[in-house]
Coordinates of C-alpha atoms and ligand atoms in Angstrom, one line a residue:
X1 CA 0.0 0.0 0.0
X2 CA 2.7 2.3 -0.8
X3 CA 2.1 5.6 -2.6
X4 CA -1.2 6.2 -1.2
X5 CA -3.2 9.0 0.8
X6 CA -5.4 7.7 3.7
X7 CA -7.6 9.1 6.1
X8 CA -6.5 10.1 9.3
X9 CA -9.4 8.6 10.8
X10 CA -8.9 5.1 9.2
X11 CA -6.0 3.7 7.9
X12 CA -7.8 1.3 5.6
X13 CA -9.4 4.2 3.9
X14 CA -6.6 5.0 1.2
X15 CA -6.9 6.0 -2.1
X16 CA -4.1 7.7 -4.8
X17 CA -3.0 11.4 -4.7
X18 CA -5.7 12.5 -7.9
X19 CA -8.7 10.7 -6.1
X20 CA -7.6 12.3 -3.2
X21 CA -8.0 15.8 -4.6
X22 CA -11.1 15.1 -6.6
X23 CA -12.6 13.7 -3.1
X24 CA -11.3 16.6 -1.0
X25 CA -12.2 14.9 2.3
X26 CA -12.3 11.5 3.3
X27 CA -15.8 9.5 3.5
X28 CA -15.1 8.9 7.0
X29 CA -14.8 12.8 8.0
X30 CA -10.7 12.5 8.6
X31 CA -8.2 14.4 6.4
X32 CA -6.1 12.7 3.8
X33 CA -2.7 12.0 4.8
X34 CA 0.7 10.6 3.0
X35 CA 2.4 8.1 5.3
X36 CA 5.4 8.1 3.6
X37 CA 6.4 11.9 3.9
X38 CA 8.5 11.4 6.7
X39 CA 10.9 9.0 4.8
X40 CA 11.0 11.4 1.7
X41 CA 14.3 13.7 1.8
X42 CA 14.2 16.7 -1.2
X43 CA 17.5 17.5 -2.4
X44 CA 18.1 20.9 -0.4
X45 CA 21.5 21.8 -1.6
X46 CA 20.0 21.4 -5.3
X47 CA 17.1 23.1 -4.7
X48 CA 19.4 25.9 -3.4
X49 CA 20.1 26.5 -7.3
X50 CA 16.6 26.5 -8.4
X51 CA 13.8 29.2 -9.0
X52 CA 10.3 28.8 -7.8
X53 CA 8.8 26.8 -10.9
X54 CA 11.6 24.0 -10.3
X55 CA 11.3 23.8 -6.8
X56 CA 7.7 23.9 -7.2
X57 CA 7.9 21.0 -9.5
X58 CA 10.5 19.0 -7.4
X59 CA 8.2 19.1 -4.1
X60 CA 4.7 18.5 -5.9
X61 CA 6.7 15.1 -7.3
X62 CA 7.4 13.8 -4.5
X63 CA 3.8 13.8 -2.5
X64 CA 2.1 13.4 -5.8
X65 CA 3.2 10.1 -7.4
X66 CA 0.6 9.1 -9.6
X67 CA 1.1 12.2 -11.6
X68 CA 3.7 12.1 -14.5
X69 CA 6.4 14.5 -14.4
X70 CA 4.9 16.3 -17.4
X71 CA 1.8 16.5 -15.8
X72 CA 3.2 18.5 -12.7
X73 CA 5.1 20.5 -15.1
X74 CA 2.1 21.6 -16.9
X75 CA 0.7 22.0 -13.8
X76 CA 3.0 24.7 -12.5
X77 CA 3.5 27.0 -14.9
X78 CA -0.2 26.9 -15.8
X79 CA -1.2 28.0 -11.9
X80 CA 1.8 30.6 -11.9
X81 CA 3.1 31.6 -15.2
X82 CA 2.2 35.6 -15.4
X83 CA -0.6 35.2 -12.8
X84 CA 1.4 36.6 -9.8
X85 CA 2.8 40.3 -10.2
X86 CA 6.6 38.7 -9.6
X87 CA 8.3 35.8 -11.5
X88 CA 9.8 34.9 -7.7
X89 CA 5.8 34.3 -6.5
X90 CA 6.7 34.8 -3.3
X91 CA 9.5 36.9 -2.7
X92 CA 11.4 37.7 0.8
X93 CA 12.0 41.1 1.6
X94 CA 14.0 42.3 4.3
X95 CA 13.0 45.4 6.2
X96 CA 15.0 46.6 8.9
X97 CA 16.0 43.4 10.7
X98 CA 12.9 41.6 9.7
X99 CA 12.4 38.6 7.1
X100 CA 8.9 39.0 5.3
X101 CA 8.1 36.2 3.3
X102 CA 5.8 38.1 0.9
X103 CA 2.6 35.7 -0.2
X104 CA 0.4 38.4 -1.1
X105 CA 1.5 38.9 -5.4
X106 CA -1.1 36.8 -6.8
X107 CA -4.6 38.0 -8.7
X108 CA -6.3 38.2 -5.1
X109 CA -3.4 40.0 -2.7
X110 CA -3.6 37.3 -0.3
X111 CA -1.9 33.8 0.1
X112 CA -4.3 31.7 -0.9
X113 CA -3.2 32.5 -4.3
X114 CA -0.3 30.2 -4.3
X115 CA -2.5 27.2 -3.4
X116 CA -5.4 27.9 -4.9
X117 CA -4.2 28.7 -8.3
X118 CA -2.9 25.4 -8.4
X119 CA -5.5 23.1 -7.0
X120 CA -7.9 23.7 -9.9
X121 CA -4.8 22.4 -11.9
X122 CA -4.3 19.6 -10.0
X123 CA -7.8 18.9 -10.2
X124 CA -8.5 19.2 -14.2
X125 CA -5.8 17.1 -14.8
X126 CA -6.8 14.4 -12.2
X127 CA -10.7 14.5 -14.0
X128 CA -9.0 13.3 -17.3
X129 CA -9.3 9.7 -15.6
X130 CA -12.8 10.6 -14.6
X131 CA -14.7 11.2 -18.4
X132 CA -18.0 11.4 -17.0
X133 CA -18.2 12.5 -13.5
X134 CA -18.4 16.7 -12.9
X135 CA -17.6 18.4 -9.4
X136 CA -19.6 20.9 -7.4
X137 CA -16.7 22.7 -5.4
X138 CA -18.1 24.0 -1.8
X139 CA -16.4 26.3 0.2
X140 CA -16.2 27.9 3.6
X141 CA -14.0 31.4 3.8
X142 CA -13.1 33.5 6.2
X143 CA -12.6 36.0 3.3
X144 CA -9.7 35.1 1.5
X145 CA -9.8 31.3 0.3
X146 CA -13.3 32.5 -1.2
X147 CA -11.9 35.4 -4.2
X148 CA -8.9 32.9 -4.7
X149 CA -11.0 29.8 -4.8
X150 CA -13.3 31.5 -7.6
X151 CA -10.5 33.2 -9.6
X152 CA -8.8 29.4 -9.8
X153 CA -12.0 28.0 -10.7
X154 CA -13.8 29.9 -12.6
X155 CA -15.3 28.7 -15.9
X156 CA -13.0 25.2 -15.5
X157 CA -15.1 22.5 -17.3
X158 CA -16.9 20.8 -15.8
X159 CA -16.4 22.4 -12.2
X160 CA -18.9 24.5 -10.7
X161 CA -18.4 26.1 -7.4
X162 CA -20.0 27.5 -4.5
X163 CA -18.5 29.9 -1.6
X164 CA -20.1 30.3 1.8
X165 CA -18.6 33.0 3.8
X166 CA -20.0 34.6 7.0
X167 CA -22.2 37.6 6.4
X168 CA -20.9 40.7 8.0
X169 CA -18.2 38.9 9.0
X170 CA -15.6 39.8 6.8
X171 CA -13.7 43.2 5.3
X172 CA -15.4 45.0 3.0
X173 CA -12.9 44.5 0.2
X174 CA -13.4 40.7 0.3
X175 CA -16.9 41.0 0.2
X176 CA -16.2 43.0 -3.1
X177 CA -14.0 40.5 -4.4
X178 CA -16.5 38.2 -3.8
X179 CA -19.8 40.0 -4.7
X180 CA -18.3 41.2 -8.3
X181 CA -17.3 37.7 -9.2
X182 CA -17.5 36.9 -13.0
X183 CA -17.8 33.4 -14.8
X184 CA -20.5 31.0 -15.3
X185 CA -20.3 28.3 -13.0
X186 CA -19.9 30.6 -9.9
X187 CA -22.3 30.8 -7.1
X188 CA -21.4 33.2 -3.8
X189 CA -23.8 33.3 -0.7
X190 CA -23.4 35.3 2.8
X191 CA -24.5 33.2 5.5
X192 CA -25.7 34.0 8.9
X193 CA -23.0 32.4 10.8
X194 CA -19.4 32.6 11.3
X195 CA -16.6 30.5 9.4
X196 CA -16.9 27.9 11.6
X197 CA -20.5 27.4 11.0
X198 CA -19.9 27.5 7.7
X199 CA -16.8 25.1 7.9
X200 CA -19.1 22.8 9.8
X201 CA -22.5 23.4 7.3
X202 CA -19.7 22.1 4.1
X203 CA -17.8 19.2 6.0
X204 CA -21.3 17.7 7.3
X205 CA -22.3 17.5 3.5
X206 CA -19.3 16.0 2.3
X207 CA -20.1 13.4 5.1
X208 CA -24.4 12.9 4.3
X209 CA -24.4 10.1 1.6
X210 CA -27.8 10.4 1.0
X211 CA -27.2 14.2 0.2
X212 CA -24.5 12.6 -1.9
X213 CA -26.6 10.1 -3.8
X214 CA -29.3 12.5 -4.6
X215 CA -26.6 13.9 -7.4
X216 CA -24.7 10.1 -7.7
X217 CA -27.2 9.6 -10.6
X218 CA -26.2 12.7 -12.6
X219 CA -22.3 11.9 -11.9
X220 CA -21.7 15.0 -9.4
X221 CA -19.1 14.7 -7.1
X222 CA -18.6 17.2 -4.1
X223 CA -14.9 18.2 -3.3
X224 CA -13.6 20.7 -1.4
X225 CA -11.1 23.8 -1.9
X226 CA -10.4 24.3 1.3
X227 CA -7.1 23.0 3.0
X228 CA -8.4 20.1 3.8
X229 CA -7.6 19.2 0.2
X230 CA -3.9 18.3 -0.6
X231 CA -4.2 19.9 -3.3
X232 CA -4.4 23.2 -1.9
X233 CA -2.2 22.1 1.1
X234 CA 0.9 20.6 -0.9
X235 CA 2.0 23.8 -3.1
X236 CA 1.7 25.8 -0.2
X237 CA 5.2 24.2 1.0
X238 CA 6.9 25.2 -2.0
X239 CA 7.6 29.0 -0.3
X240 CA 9.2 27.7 3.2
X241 CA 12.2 25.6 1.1
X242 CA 11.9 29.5 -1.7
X243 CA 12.4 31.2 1.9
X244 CA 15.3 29.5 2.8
X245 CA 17.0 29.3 -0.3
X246 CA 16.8 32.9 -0.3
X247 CA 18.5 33.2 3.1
X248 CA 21.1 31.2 2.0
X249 CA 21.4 33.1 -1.2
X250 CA 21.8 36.5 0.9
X251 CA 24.2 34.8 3.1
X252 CA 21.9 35.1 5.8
X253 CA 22.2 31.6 6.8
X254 CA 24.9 28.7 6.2
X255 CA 22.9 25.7 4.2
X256 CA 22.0 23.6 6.8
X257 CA 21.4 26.1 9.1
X258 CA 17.9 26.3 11.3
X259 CA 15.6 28.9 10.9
X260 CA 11.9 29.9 12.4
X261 CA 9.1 30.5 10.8
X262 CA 6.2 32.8 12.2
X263 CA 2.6 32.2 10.8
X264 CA -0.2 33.6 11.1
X265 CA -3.0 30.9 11.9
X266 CA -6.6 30.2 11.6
X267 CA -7.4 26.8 10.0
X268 CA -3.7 25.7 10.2
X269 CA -3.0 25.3 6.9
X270 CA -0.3 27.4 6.1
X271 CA 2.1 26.5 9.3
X272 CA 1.6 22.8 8.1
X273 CA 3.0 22.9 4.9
X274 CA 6.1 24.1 7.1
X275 CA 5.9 21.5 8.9
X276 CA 5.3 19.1 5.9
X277 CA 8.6 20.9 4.8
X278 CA 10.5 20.3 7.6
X279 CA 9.9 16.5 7.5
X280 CA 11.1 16.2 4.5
X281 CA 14.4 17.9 5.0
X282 CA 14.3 21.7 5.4
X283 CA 16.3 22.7 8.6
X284 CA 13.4 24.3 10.6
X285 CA 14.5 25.3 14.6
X286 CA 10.6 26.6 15.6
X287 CA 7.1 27.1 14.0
X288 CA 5.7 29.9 16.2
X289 CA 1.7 30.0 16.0
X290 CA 0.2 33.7 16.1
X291 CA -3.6 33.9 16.7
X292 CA -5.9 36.7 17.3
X293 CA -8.0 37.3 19.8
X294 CA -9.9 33.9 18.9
X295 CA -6.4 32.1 20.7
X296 CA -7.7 28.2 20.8
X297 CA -4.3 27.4 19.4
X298 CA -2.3 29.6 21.9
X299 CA -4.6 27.3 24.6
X300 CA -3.3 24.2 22.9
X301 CA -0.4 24.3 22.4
X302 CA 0.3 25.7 26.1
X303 CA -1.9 23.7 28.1
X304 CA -2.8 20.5 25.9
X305 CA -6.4 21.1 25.8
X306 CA -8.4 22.2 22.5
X307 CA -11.2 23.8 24.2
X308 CA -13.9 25.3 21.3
X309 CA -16.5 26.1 23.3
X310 CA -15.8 30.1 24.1
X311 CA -16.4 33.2 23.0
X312 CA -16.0 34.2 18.9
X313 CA -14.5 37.3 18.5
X314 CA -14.9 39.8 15.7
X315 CA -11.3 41.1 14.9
X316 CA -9.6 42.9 13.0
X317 CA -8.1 40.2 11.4
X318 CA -10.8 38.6 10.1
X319 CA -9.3 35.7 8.4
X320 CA -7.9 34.4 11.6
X321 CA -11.2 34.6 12.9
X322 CA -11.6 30.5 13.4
X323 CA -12.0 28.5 16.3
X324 CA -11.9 25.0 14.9
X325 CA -8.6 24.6 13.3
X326 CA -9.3 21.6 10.6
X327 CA -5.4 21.0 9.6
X328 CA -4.7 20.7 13.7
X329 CA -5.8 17.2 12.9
X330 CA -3.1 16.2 10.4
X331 CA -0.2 17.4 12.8
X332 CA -1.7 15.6 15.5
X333 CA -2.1 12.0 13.6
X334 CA 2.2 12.6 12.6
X335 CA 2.5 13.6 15.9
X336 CA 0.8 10.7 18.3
X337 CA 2.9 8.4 15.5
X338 CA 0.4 7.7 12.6
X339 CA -2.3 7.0 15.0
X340 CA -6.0 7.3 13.4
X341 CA -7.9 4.9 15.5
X342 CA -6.7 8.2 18.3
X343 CA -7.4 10.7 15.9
X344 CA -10.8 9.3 15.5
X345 CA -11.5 9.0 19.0
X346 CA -10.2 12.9 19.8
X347 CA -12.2 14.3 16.9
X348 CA -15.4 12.4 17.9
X349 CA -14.7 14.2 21.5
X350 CA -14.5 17.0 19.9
X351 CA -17.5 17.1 18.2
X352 CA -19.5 16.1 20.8
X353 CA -18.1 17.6 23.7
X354 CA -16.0 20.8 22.5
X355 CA -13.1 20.1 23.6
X356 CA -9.8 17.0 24.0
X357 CA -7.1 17.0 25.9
X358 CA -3.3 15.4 24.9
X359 CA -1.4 13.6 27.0
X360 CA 1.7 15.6 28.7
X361 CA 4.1 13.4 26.1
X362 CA 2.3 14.5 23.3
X363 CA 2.1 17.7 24.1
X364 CA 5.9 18.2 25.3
X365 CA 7.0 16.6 21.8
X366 CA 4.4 19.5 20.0
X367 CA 6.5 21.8 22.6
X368 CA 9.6 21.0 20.9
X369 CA 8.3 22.2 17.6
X370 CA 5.7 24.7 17.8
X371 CA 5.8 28.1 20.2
X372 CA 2.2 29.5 20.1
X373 CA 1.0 33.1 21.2
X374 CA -1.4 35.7 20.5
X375 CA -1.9 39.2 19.8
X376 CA -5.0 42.2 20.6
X377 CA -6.1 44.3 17.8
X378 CA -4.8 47.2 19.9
X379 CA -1.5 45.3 19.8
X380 CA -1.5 44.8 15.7
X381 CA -2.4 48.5 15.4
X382 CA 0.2 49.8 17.4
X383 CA 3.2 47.4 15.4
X384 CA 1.5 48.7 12.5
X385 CA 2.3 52.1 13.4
X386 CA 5.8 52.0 14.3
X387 CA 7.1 49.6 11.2
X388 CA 5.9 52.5 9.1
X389 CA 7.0 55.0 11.0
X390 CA 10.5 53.2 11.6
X391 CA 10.8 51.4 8.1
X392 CA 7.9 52.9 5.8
X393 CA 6.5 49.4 5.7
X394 CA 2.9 48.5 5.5
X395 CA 2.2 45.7 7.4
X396 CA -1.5 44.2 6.9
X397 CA -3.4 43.4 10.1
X398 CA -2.8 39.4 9.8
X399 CA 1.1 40.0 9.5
X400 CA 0.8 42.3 12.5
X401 CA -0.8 39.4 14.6
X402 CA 2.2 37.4 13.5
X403 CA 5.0 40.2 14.0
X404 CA 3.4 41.1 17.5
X405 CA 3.8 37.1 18.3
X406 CA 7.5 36.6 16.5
X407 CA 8.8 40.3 18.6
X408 CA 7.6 38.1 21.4
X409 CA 9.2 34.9 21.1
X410 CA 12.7 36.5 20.0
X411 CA 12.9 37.6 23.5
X412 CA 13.6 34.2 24.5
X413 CA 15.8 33.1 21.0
X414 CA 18.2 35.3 19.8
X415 CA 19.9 32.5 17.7
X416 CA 17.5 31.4 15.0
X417 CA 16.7 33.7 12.1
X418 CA 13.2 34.4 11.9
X419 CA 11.1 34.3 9.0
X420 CA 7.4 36.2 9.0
X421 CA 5.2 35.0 6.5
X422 CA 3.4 37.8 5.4
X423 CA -0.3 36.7 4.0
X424 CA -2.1 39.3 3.2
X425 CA -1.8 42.8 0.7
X426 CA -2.2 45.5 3.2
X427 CA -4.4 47.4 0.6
X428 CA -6.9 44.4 1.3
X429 CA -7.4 45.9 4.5
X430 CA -6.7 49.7 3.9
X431 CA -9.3 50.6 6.3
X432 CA -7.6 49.1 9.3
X433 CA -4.3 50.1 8.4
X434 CA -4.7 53.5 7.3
X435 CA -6.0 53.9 11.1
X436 CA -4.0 51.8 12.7
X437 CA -0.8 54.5 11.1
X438 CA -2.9 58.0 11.6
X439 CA -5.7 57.4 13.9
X440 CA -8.0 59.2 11.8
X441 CA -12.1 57.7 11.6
X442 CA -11.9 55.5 8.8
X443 CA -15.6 55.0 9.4
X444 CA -16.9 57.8 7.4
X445 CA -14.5 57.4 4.2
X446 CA -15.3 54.6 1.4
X447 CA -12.6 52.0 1.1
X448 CA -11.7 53.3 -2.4
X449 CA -11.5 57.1 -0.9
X450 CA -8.8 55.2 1.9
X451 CA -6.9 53.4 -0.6
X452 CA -5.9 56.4 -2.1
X453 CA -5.0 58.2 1.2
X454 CA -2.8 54.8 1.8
X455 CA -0.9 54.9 -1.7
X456 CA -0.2 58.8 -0.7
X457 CA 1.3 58.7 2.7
X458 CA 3.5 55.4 1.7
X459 CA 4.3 55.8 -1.7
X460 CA 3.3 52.3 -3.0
X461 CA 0.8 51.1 -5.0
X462 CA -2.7 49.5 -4.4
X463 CA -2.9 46.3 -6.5
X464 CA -4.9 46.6 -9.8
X465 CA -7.4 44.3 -8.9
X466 CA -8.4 46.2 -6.0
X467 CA -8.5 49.4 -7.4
X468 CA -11.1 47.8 -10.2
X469 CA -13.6 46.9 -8.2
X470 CA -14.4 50.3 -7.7
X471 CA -16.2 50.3 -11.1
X472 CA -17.4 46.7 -11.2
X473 CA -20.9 45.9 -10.8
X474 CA -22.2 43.7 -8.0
X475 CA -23.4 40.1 -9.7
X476 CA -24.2 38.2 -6.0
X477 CA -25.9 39.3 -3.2
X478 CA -27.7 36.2 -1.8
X479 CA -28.0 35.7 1.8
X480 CA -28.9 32.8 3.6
X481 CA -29.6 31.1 7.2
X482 CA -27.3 28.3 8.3
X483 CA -29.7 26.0 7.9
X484 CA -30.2 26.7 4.3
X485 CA -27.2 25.6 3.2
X486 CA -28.2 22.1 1.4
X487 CA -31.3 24.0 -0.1
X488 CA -29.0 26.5 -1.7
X489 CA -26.3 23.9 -3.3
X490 CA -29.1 21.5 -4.6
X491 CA -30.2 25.0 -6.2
X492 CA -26.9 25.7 -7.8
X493 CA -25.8 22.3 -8.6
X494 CA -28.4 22.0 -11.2
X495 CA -27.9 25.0 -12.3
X496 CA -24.4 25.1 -13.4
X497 CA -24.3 21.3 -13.7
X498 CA -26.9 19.5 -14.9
Ligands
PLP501 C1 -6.4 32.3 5.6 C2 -5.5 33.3 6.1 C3 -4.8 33.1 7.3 C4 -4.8 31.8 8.0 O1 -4.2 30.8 7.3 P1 -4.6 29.3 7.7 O2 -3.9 28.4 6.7 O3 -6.0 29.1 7.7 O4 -4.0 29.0 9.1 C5 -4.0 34.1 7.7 N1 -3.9 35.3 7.1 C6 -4.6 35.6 6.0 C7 -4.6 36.9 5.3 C8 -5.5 34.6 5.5 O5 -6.2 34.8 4.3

């Protein structure tokens, strides 16, 4: 059974990498996992020599077997050739003594981009085996993975797709992004509810056959873009072994040298690729976990408990704004030693009670890893302030959760480098972060009028994208109850399917 993805809930439930993706989620609820990525070793020293398409096409090899080499290769420079505003894709930019790693140049300013321009790739190419069978995509946002999910997949044969984000609940740029949305096999819907609810609302239909079956007949399949999918997970590693490469490039670091990386977290996506990274070769010291205000994971991975039931905050950093961290559950199968009938067992706790706890070895060997902490909104706005007063650098309110957290832990380790992945075009949230630097009542202006005022005192530019939807008209403006959910993608499944 080598070469195969399984569920982390069920070790007999494997399949290969492209069912994997089409499926999105396992039957059984758990996550797909490769058992084998521990024993896979990338060639570091010659990825030092190579640019983001080749390493790119070197790391989506190895945890994607059952693709041929020129299908990866197609693959890659389809999702990034002249769709990101830099041939690096993600570039690291050094600002005073800071490392940014910069995952905010593709068509949506935020860095979901990097894994969502590739999925529907990944996807296409697996359908080729599939001849008859279409896919309804359905997707929970916090704001982000919504635009980039729909740029990726819009108009892709015989892919239709429908976002859920929460109403109110997210900035009023990615609202835009969303509501302006063109193609013809897109659907968008607020829903009253916040991500999680909508998290939940998608991953109980990927789990009700009968919901299932009701579209069986007409050969619909539901997948997910979320990253819960691999293929939205696995190109996201790509940027920790560009990061490093560019350290050692700089002469920042010796090859071979550790490093940290600080991430900004909500469903914990983004901080395991790092980790998926780091087991197969690249010299990480720490992963440091930043949350918001909604600090589950700062709970976690302090105190061993995963505790859901509390408080959902609002912040400023909206797509942070999760309390149910789905990719949690991958680390936590590697890390109790490919363990699913545990995983199961925690996850069913978890459902039904809010909350597990780890044992104190589990946790200690998380401890070695992962440093976790969190940061206010007051906090983010005041960091946001003095980098561009000290450095003239605009830091979006996500980063700011991550640099308040990484200023933190460097009090206790001088030694490592530190790298801050940076998610998120700070133009995405001018509002915030034109107060955040003058104090001024953003509440009056329109986010086009604040744009503006950001370009001027910083002397950058806003990206194109966002300056455009200023004129573009407004093509969705459903809104729905949480309950409505089913009722809305039966609705649009036979209307861009069938
Ligand atoms: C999605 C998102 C995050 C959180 O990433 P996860 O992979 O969900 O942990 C952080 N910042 C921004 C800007 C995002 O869009």
């Amino acid at each position: 059974m080598e070469n195969m993805y399984r569920s982390t809930r069920d070790k007999k439930n494997t399949c290969k990498a492209k069912e994997a993706i089409v499926q999105g989620i396992a039957s059984d609820g758990g996550l797909y996992v490769y058992d084998e990525i521990d024993r896979i070793e990338l060639p570091l020293e010659k990825m030092m020599e190579m640019d983001y398409f080749q390493m790119a096409e070197v790391v989506l090899q190895a945890l994607l077997p059952d693709f041929t080499k020129e299908e990866v290769k197609g693959c890659v420079d389809r999702a990034y050739r002249n769709k990101f505003d830099t041939e690096e894709i993600t570039p690291l930019y050094k600002s005073g003594e800071d490392q940014y790693l910069e995952l905010f140049h593709g068509p949506t300013s935020a860095f979901k981009d990097v894994g969502l321009s590739m999925l529907p790739q990944l996807m296409s190419t697996a359908l080729k085996e599939k001849q008859d069978k279409k896919v309804m995509i359905l997707t929970a946002t916090s704001g982000d993975t919504g635009k980039a999910a729909l740029e990726g997949f819009k108009d892709v044969e015989r892919v239709g797709i429908t976002v859920f984000y929460p109403y109110q609940g997210v900035s009023k740029i990615q609202q835009l992004q969303m509501s302006t949305q063109r193609g013809n096999n897109v659907s968008i819907c607020a829903m009253k509810g916040n991500f999680d609810d909508a998290q939940t609302g998608v991953k109980n239909i990927f789990n009700d056959t009968s919901f299932q079956e009701e579209f069986a007949k007409d050969d619909v399949i539901f997948s997910s873009a979320n990253s819960i999918n691999i293929g939205r997970l696995i190109p996201q590693i790509v940027y920790y072994f560009y990061a490093y490469k560019k350290l050692v490039e700089r002469k920042e670091i010796k090859l071979g040298e550790e490093v940290n990386f600080c991430v900004p977290t909500g469903n914990f996506g983004n901080i395991l690729a790092g980790y998926y990274g780091k087991l197969m070769g690249l010299p990480v010291h720490k992963f440091i976990v930043a949350s918001n205000a909604n600090n589950v994971l700062y709970d976690f991975f302090n105190k061993g408990v995963y505790d859901r039931r509390r408080p959902f905050h609002k912040t400023f950093s909206p797509s942070m704004d999760i309390l149910v961290s789905s990719n949690l559950e991958r680390l936590l199968y590697y890390m109790s030693g490919k363990d699913a009938d545990y995983i199961k067992d925690i996850m069913s706790q978890l459902k039904e009670d809010g909350q597990y706890q780890v044992s104190k070895d589990l946790l200690a060997k998380m401890q070695t890893m992962f440093y976790a902490g969190y940061a206010s909104d007051e906090a983010c706005a005041k960091v946001i302030k003095e980098k561009f007063t000290k450095d003239q650098y605009l830091m979006d309110p996500h980063t700011a959760v991550g640099y308040t957290v990484m200023k933190n832990y460097q009090k206790e380790d001088h030694e490592h480098i530190c790298v801050l992945l940076s998610t998120a075009s700070p133009y995405k949230f001018s509002g915030n972060v034109y107060a955040s630097i003058t104090n001024e009542d953003v509440n009056t202006m329109d986010e086009f009028t604040i744009m503006k005022k950001l370009e001027g005192i910083s002397a950058t530019t806003a990206p194109a994208p966002l300056k455009e939807l200023e004129a573009l008209p407004v093509l969705h403006q459903d809104v729905i109850e949480k309950e409505d959910m089913k009722t809305f993608i039966r609705k649009k499944t036979k209307e861009k399917l069938l």
